[in-house]
């Protein structure tokens, strides 16, 4: 019948499940034909939530901080997140503000004091799940060597 031909064609052109398709040539969907699909590949554990280690942070111009995310459940299949940072008022990127793939946020010297930023860590696996932190940028620190805290008077 034509459904057998379609399933065989799917199995040979697809990179997944050739053996499964051959065992069940009349099936249209080769990934769910076995009685227990978890024997074919591990079940995917979806991301339920993402939590940042900070909700609100005050920073000075020139500062940097690393925000960390915790993805739940702890056995989620894909715990990757994408980081973004925008002006809280305009939702636009701010020149001089960067965040890397590890959550390292840097406030450049060109950023205006009193700028409020929103940092978001969004699940790659489940893009409807994210958490945010509010960053308030304060004034410019006293000019000191980079290894000396800016609180020196």
C-alpha positions in Angstrom: 0.0 0.0 0.0 1.1 3.6 -0.4 1.3 4.2 3.4 4.0 1.5 3.6 6.0 3.2 0.9 5.7 6.6 2.6 6.9 5.2 5.9 9.9 3.4 4.3 10.8 6.6 2.3 10.6 8.6 5.6 12.8 6.1 7.3 15.5 6.1 4.7 15.6 9.8 4.1 15.5 10.7 7.9 18.6 10.5 10.1 16.5 9.1 13.0 15.1 5.7 13.5 15.8 3.6 10.3 15.6 0.4 12.4 12.4 1.5 14.0 10.8 2.2 10.6 11.9 -1.2 9.2 10.3 -2.9 12.2 7.1 -1.1 11.7 6.9 -0.2 8.0 3.3 0.9 8.1 3.8 3.6 10.6 3.8 7.2 9.5 5.8 8.4 12.7 8.8 6.2 13.2 9.8 7.8 16.6 6.6 6.7 18.4 5.9 3.3 17.0 7.4 1.2 19.9 5.3 0.4 22.9 7.7 2.3 25.1 9.4 5.2 23.3 11.8 5.7 26.2 13.6 2.5 25.3 14.5 4.1 21.9 15.8 7.4 23.4 15.8 8.9 26.9 12.7 10.9 27.7 13.3 14.6 27.5 12.9 16.4 30.9 11.4 19.8 30.2 12.5 23.0 32.0 9.9 24.2 34.5 11.7 27.4 35.7 14.8 29.5 35.7 15.9 31.4 38.8 18.6 34.1 39.0 20.8 34.5 42.1 19.9 38.2 42.3 16.6 40.1 41.9 18.0 43.6 42.2 21.5 44.8 42.1 23.1 48.3 42.3 26.2 48.8 40.3 28.5 51.6 39.5 29.7 52.8 36.1 32.7 50.6 35.2 31.6 47.7 37.4 31.0 44.1 36.4 29.1 41.2 38.1 28.4 37.6 37.2 24.8 36.6 37.6 24.1 32.9 37.9 21.1 31.0 36.9 19.6 27.8 38.3 17.4 25.8 36.0 14.7 23.5 37.4 14.2 20.6 37.6 17.8 19.8 38.3 17.6 16.9 35.8 16.3 19.0 32.9 17.5 17.7 29.6 18.8 21.1 28.3 19.7 23.7 31.0 21.1 26.2 28.5 19.9 29.8 28.8 20.3 32.9 26.6 21.2 36.1 28.4 19.9 39.6 27.4 20.2 43.0 28.9 18.1 46.0 28.0 17.1 49.4 29.3 14.1 48.8 31.6 12.3 51.9 30.3 12.8 51.5 26.5 13.5 47.7 26.2 16.4 48.6 24.0 20.1 47.6 24.2 22.3 50.1 26.0 25.6 51.2 24.5 28.4 50.2 26.8 26.5 47.4 28.6 27.3 43.8 27.8 26.5 40.4 29.1 28.2 37.2 28.0 27.0 33.6 27.7 28.2 33.0 31.3 26.1 35.9 32.8 29.0 38.3 33.2 27.5 41.7 33.1 29.7 44.8 32.4 28.7 48.4 32.8 30.9 50.5 30.6 32.1 54.0 31.4 29.8 55.5 28.8 26.6 54.4 30.6 24.6 57.2 32.3 24.2 57.0 36.1 20.6 56.3 37.1 20.1 53.9 34.1 17.9 51.0 35.1 18.6 47.7 33.2 16.7 44.5 33.0 18.7 41.3 32.6 16.9 38.2 31.4 18.0 34.6 31.5 15.7 32.6 29.2 15.6 28.8 28.8 16.8 27.6 25.4 14.7 24.4 25.8 11.5 26.2 26.8 11.5 29.8 25.7 8.4 30.6 27.7 10.5 30.1 30.9 12.8 32.9 32.1 13.8 35.1 35.1 14.9 38.7 35.3 17.0 40.9 37.5 16.9 44.7 37.8 20.2 46.5 37.7 20.4 50.1 38.8 23.5 52.0 37.7 24.8 54.5 40.1 27.5 57.2 39.7 31.1 56.9 38.5 33.5 55.3 40.9 36.6 57.2 42.1 39.4 56.6 39.6 41.6 53.9 41.1 43.6 50.9 39.8 41.4 48.1 38.6 42.3 45.8 41.5 41.5 48.4 44.2 37.8 48.6 45.4 36.1 51.9 44.3 35.2 52.6 48.0 38.6 54.0 48.8 38.3 57.7 49.8 
